[in-house]
mmCIF file of C-alpha atoms and ligand atoms in Angstrom:
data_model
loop_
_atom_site.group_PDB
_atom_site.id
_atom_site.type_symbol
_atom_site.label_atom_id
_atom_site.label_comp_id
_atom_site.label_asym_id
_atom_site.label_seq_id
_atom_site.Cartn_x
_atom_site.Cartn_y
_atom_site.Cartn_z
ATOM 1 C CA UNK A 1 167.424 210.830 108.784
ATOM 2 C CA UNK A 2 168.304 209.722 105.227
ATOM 3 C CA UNK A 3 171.767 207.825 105.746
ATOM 4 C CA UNK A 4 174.561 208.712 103.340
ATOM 5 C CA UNK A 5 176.846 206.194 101.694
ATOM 6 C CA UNK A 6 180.150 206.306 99.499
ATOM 7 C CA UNK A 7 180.843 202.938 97.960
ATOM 8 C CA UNK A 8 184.764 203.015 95.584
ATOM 9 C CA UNK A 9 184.916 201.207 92.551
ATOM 10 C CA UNK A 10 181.306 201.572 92.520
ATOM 11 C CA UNK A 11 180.715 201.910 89.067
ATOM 12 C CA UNK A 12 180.812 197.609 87.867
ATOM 13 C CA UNK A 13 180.587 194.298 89.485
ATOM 14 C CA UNK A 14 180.827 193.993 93.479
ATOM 15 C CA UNK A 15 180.749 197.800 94.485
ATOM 16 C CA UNK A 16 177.917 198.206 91.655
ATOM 17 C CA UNK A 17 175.751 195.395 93.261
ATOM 18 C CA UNK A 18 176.456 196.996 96.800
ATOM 19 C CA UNK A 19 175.397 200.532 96.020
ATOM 20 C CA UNK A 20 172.415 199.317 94.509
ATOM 21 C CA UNK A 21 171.248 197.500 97.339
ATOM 22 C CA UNK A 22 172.110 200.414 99.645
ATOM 23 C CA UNK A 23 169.856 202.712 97.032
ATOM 24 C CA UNK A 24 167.311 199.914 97.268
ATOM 25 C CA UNK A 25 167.423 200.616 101.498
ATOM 26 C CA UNK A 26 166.873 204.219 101.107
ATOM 27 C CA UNK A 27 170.539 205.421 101.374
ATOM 28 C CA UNK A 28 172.188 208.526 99.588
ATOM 29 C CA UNK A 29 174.590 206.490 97.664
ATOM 30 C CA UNK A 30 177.442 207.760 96.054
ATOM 31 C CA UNK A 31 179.676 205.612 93.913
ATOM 32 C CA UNK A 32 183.635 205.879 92.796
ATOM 33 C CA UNK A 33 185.945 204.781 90.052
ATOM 34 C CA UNK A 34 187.963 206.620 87.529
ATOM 35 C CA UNK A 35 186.084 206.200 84.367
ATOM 36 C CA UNK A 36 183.681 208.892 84.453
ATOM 37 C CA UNK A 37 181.539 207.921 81.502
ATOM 38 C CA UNK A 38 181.056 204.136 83.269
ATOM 39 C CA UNK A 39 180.288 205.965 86.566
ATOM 40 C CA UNK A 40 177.485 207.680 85.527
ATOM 41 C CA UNK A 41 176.168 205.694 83.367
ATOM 42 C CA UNK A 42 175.905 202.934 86.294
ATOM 43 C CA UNK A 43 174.610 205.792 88.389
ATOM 44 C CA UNK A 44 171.907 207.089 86.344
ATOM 45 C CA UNK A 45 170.829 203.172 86.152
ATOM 46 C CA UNK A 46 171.262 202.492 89.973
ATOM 47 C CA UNK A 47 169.672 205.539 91.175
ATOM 48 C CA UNK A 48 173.409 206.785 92.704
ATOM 49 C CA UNK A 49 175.588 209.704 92.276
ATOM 50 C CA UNK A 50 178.993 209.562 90.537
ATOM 51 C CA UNK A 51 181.875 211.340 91.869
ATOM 52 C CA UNK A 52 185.453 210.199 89.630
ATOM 53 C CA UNK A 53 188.467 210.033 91.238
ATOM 54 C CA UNK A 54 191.490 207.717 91.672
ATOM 55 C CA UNK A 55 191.000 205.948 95.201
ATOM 56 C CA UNK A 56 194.900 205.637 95.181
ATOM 57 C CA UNK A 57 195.904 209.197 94.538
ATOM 58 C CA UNK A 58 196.326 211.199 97.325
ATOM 59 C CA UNK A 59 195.776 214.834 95.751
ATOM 60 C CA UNK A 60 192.457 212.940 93.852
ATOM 61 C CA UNK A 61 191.197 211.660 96.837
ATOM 62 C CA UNK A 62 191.639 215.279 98.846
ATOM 63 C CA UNK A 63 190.229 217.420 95.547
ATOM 64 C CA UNK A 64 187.279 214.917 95.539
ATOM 65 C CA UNK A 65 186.442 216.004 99.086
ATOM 66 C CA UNK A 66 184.630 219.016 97.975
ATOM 67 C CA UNK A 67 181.690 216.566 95.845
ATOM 68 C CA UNK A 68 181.480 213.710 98.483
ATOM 69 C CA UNK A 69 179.452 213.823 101.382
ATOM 70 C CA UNK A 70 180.043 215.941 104.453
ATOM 71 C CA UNK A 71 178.485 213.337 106.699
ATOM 72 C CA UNK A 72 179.440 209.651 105.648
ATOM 73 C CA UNK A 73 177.077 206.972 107.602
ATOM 74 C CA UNK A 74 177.968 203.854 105.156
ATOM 75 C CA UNK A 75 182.001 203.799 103.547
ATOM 76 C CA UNK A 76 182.302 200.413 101.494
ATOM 77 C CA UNK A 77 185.947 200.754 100.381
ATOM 78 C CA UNK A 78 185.715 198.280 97.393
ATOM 79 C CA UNK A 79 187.869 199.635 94.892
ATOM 80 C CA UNK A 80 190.859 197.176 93.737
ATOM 81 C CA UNK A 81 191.791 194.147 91.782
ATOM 82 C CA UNK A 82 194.486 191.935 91.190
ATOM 83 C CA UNK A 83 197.281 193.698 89.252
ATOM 84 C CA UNK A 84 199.066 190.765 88.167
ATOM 85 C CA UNK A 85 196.081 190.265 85.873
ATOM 86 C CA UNK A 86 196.830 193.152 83.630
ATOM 87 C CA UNK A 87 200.453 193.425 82.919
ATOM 88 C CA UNK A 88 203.080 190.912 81.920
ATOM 89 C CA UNK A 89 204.972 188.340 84.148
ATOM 90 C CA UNK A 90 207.509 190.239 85.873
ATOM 91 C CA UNK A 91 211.251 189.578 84.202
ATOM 92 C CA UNK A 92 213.005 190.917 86.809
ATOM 93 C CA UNK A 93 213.592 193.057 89.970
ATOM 94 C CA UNK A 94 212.822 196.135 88.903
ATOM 95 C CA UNK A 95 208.840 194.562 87.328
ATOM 96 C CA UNK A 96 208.631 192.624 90.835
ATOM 97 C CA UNK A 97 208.880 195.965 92.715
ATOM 98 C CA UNK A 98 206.279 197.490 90.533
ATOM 99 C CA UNK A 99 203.659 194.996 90.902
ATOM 100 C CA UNK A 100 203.969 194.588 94.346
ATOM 101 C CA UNK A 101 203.589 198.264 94.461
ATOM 102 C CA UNK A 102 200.838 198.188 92.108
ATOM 103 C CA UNK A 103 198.633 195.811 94.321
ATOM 104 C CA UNK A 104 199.554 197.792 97.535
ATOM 105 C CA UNK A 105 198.317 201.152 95.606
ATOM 106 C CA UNK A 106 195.548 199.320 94.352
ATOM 107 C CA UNK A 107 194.101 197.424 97.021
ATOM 108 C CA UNK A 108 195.726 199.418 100.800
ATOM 109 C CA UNK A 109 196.107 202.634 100.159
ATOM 110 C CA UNK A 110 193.090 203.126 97.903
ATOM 111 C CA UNK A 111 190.698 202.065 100.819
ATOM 112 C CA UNK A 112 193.430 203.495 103.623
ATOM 113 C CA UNK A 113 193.244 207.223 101.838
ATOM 114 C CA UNK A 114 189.746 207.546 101.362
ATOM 115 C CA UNK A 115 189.535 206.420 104.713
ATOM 116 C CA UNK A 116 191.762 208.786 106.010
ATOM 117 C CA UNK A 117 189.941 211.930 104.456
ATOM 118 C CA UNK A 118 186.808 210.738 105.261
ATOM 119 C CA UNK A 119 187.428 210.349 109.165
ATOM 120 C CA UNK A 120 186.556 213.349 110.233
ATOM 121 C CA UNK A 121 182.869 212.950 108.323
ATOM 122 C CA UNK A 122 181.707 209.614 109.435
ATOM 123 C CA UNK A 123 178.427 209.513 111.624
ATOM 124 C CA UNK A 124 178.867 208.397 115.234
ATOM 125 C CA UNK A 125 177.530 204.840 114.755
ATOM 126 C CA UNK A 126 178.660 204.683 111.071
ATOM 127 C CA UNK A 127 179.699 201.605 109.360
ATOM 128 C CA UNK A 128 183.296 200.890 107.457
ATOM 129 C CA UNK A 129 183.326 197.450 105.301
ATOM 130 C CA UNK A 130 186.725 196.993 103.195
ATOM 131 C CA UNK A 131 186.433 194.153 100.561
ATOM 132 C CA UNK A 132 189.584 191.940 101.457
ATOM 133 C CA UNK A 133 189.989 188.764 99.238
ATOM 134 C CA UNK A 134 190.323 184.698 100.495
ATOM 135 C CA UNK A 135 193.437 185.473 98.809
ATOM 136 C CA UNK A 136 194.823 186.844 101.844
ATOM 137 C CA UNK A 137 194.943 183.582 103.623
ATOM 138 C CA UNK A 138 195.703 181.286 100.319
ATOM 139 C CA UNK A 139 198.411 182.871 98.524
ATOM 140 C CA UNK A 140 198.229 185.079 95.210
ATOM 141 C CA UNK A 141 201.538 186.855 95.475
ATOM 142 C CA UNK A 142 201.194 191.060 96.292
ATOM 143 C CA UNK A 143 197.479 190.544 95.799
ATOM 144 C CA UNK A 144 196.681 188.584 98.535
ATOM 145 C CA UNK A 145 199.327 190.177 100.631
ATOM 146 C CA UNK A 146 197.839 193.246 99.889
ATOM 147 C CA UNK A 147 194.588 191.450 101.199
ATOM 148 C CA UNK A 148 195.901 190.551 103.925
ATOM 149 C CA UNK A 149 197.453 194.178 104.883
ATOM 150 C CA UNK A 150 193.512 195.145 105.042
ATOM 151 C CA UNK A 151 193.221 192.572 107.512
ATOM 152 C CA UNK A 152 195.115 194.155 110.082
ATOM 153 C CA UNK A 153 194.672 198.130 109.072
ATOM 154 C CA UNK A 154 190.958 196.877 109.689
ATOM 155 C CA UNK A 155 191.834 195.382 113.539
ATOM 156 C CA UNK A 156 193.500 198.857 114.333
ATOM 157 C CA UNK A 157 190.772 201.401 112.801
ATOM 158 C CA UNK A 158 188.059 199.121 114.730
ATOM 159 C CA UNK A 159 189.287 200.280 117.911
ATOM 160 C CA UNK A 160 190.469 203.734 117.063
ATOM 161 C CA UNK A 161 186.822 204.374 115.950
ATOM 162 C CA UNK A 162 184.776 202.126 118.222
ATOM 163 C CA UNK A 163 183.974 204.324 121.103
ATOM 164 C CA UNK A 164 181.992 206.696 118.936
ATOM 165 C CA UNK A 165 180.368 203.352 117.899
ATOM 166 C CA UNK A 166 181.478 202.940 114.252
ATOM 167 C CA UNK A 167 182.383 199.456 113.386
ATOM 168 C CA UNK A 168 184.907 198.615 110.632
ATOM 169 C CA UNK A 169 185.138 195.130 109.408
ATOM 170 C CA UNK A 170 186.088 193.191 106.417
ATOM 171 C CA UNK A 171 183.888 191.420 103.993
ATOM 172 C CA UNK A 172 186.391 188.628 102.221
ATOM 173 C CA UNK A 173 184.807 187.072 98.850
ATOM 174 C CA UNK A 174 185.941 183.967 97.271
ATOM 175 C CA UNK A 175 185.889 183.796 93.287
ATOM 176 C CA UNK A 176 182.921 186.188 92.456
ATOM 177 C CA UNK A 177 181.753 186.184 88.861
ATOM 178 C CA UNK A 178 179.590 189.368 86.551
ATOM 179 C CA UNK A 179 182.489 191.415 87.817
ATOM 180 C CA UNK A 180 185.964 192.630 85.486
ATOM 181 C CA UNK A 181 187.658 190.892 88.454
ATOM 182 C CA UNK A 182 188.905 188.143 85.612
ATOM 183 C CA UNK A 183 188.995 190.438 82.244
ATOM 184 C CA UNK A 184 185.744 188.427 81.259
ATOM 185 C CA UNK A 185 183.689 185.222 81.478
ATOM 186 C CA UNK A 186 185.599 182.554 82.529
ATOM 187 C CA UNK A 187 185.607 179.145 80.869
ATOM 188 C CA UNK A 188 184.264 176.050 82.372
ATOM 189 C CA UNK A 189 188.002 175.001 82.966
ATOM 190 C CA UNK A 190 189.195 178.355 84.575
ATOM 191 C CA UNK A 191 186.065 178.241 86.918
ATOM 192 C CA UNK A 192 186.639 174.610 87.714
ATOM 193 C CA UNK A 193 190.330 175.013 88.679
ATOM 194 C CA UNK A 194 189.389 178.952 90.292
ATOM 195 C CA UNK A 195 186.541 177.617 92.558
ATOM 196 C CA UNK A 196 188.350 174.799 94.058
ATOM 197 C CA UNK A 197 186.508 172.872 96.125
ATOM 198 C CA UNK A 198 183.484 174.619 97.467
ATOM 199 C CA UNK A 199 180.846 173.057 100.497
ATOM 200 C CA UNK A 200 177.966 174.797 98.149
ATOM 201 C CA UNK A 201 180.096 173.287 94.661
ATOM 202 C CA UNK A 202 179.517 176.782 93.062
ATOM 203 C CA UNK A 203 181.534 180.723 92.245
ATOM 204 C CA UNK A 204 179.763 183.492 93.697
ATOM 205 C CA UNK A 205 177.974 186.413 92.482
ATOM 206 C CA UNK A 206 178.397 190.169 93.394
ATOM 207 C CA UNK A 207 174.738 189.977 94.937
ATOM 208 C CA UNK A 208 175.963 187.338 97.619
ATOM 209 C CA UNK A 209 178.827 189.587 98.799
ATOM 210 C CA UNK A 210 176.179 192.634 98.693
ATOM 211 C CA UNK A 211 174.102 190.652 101.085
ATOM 212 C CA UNK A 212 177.062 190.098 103.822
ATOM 213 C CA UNK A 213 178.216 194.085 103.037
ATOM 214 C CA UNK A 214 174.851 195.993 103.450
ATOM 215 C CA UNK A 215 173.481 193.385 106.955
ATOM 216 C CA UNK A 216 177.129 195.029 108.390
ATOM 217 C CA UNK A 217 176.651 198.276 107.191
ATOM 218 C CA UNK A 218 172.748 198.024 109.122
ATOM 219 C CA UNK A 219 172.193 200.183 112.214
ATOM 220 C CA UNK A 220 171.426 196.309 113.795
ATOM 221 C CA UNK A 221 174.958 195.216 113.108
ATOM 222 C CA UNK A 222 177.103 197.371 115.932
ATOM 223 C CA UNK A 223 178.205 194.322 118.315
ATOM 224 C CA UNK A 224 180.218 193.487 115.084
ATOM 225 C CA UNK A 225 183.813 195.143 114.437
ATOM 226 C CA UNK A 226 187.409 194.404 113.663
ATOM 227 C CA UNK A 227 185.879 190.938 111.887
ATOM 228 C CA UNK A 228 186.791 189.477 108.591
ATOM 229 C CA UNK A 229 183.427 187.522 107.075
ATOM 230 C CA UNK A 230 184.015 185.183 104.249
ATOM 231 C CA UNK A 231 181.823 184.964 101.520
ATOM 232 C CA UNK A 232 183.121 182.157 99.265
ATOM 233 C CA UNK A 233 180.635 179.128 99.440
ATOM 234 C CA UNK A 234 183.164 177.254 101.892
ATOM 235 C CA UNK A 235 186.116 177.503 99.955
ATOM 236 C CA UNK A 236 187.859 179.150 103.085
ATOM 237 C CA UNK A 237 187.020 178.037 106.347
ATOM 238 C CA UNK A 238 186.576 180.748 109.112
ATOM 239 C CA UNK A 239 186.510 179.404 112.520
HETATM 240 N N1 NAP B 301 185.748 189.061 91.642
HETATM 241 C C1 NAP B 301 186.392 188.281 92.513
HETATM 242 O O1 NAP B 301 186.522 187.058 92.324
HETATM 243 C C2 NAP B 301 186.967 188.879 93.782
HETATM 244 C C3 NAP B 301 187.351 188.002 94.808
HETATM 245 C C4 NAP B 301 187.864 188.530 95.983
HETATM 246 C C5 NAP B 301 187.960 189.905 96.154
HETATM 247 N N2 NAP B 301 187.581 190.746 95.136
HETATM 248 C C6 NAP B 301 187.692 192.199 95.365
HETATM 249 O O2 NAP B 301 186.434 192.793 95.185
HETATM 250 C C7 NAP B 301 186.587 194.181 94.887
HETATM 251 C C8 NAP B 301 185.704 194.537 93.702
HETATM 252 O O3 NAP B 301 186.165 193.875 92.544
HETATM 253 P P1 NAP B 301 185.212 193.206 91.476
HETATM 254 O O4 NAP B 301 185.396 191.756 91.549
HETATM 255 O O5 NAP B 301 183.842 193.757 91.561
HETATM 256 O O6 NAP B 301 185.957 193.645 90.109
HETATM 257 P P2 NAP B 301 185.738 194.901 89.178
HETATM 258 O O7 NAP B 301 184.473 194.745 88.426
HETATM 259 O O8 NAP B 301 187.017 195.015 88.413
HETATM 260 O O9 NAP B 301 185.583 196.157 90.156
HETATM 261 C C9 NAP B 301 186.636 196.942 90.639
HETATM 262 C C10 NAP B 301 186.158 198.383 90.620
HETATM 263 O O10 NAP B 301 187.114 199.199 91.308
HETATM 264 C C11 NAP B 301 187.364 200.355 90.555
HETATM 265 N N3 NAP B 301 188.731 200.756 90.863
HETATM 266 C C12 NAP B 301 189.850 199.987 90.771
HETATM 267 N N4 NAP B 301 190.919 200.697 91.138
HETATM 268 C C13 NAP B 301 190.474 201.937 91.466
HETATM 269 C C14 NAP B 301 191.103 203.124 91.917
HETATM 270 N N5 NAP B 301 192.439 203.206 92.084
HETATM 271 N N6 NAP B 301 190.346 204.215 92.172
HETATM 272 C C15 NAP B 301 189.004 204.160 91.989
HETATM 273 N N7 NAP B 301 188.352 203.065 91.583
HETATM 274 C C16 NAP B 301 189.081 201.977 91.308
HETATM 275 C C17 NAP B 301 187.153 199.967 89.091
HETATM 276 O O11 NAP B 301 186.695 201.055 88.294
HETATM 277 P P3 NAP B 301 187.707 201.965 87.431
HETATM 278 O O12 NAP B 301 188.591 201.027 86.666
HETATM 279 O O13 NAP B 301 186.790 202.773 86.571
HETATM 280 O O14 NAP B 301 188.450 202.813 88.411
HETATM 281 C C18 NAP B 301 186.023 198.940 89.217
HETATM 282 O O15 NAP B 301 184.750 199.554 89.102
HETATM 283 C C19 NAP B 301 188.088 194.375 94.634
HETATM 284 O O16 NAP B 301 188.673 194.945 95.787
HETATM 285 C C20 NAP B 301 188.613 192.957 94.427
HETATM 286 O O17 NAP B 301 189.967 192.829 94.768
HETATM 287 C C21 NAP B 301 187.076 190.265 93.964
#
């Protein structure tokens, strides 16, 4: 049987380069975002189909329900970013509560309401992979905090949903380039002082966290749930 996938914030960079490999394995792929004319244009180039909605609204996410799939084998909940990178420096309390907010919108309840309404249609044996962030063991404010809220959402949902065999696990990338991640290319002495001090001396690329995504979202990867995998180059050590 064809396996289905839904993949959030499909539409550019990481989610984009994990749909297409899922296309590539024969999946029904089905990618997310909110702007619709982006969405299907990266669609109609991927070989995916396009369903626009806001990840982090709930009466989106339930209205969407009608287009998506009614049995989900793959969920990649990818949609997110790093709010603090497109507003202001907050001046006071008031700003400090919204960004906060903004990163927990963006980043929890995005993946945590899609999720939620898509329980009830994942496959026995399907496969949930939530992109956290090596920010949620470094630092980065409400961004990595929102991270690292993924982290343990992800521990619970593992073994709510692992007798029916479904594994749920995070995939955490270091400082991953081609993506809007940064609000474009970054110059030799942003990536220098982004990438740290990496074992392989280099960023990454949306293809090397599609590689770690679609071998846990195989059929041959169901000994491994509640995990968080790193995919930074050594940046972040994992042991
Ligand atoms: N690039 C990095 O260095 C890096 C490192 C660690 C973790 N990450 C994580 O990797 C994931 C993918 O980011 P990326 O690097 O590929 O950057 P990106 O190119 O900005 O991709 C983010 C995607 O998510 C979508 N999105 C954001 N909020 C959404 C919402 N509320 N509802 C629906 N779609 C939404 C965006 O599309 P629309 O704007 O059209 O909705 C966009 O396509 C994010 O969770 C990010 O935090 C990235």
């Amino acid at each position: 049987m064809t396996r289905t996938a839904v993949v959030t914030g499909g539409g550019t960079g990481i989610g984009k380069a994990v749909a297409a490999e899922l296309v590539k394995q024969g999946a029904d792929v089905v990618i997310t975002g909110r702007r619709t004319d982006l969405l299907t244009a990266t669609a109609a180039e991927i070989g995916a189909r396009a369903v626009a909605f806001d990840a982090a609204d709930p009466a989106q996410v339930q209205a969407a329900l009608a287009t998506l799939p009614s049995r989900v084998d793959v969920l990649v909940n990818n949609a997110g970013g790093n709010q603090a990178r497109r507003r202001p420096a907050p001046e006071g309390l008031a700003d400090v509560r919204d960004l906060w907010l903004a990163n927990f919108e963006s980043n929890v309840l995005s993946a945590v309401l899609v999720t939620t309404a898509l329980e009830p249609r994942l496959a026995d044996d399907a496969r949930v992979v939530t992109i956290g962030s090596i920010a949620a063991r470094r630092g980065s404010g409400s961004y990595g905090a929102a991270k690292a809220a993924i982290e343990a959402w992800t521990a619970d949902l593992a073994f709510a949903l692992g007798g029916r065999g479904i594994t749920v696990n995070v995939v955490s990338p270091g400082v991953t380039e081609e993506t809007e991640f940064f609000g474009g290319t970054l110059s030799e002495e942003r990536r220098k002082k982004l990438v740290g001090n990496p074992a392989n001396g280099r960023t990454g690329t949306p293809a090397d966290v599609a590689s770690a995504v679609t071998f846990l979202t195989s059929p041959e990867a169901g000994h491994i749930t509640g995990q968080v995998i790193g995919v930074n180059g050594g940046a972040g050590l994992g042991r």
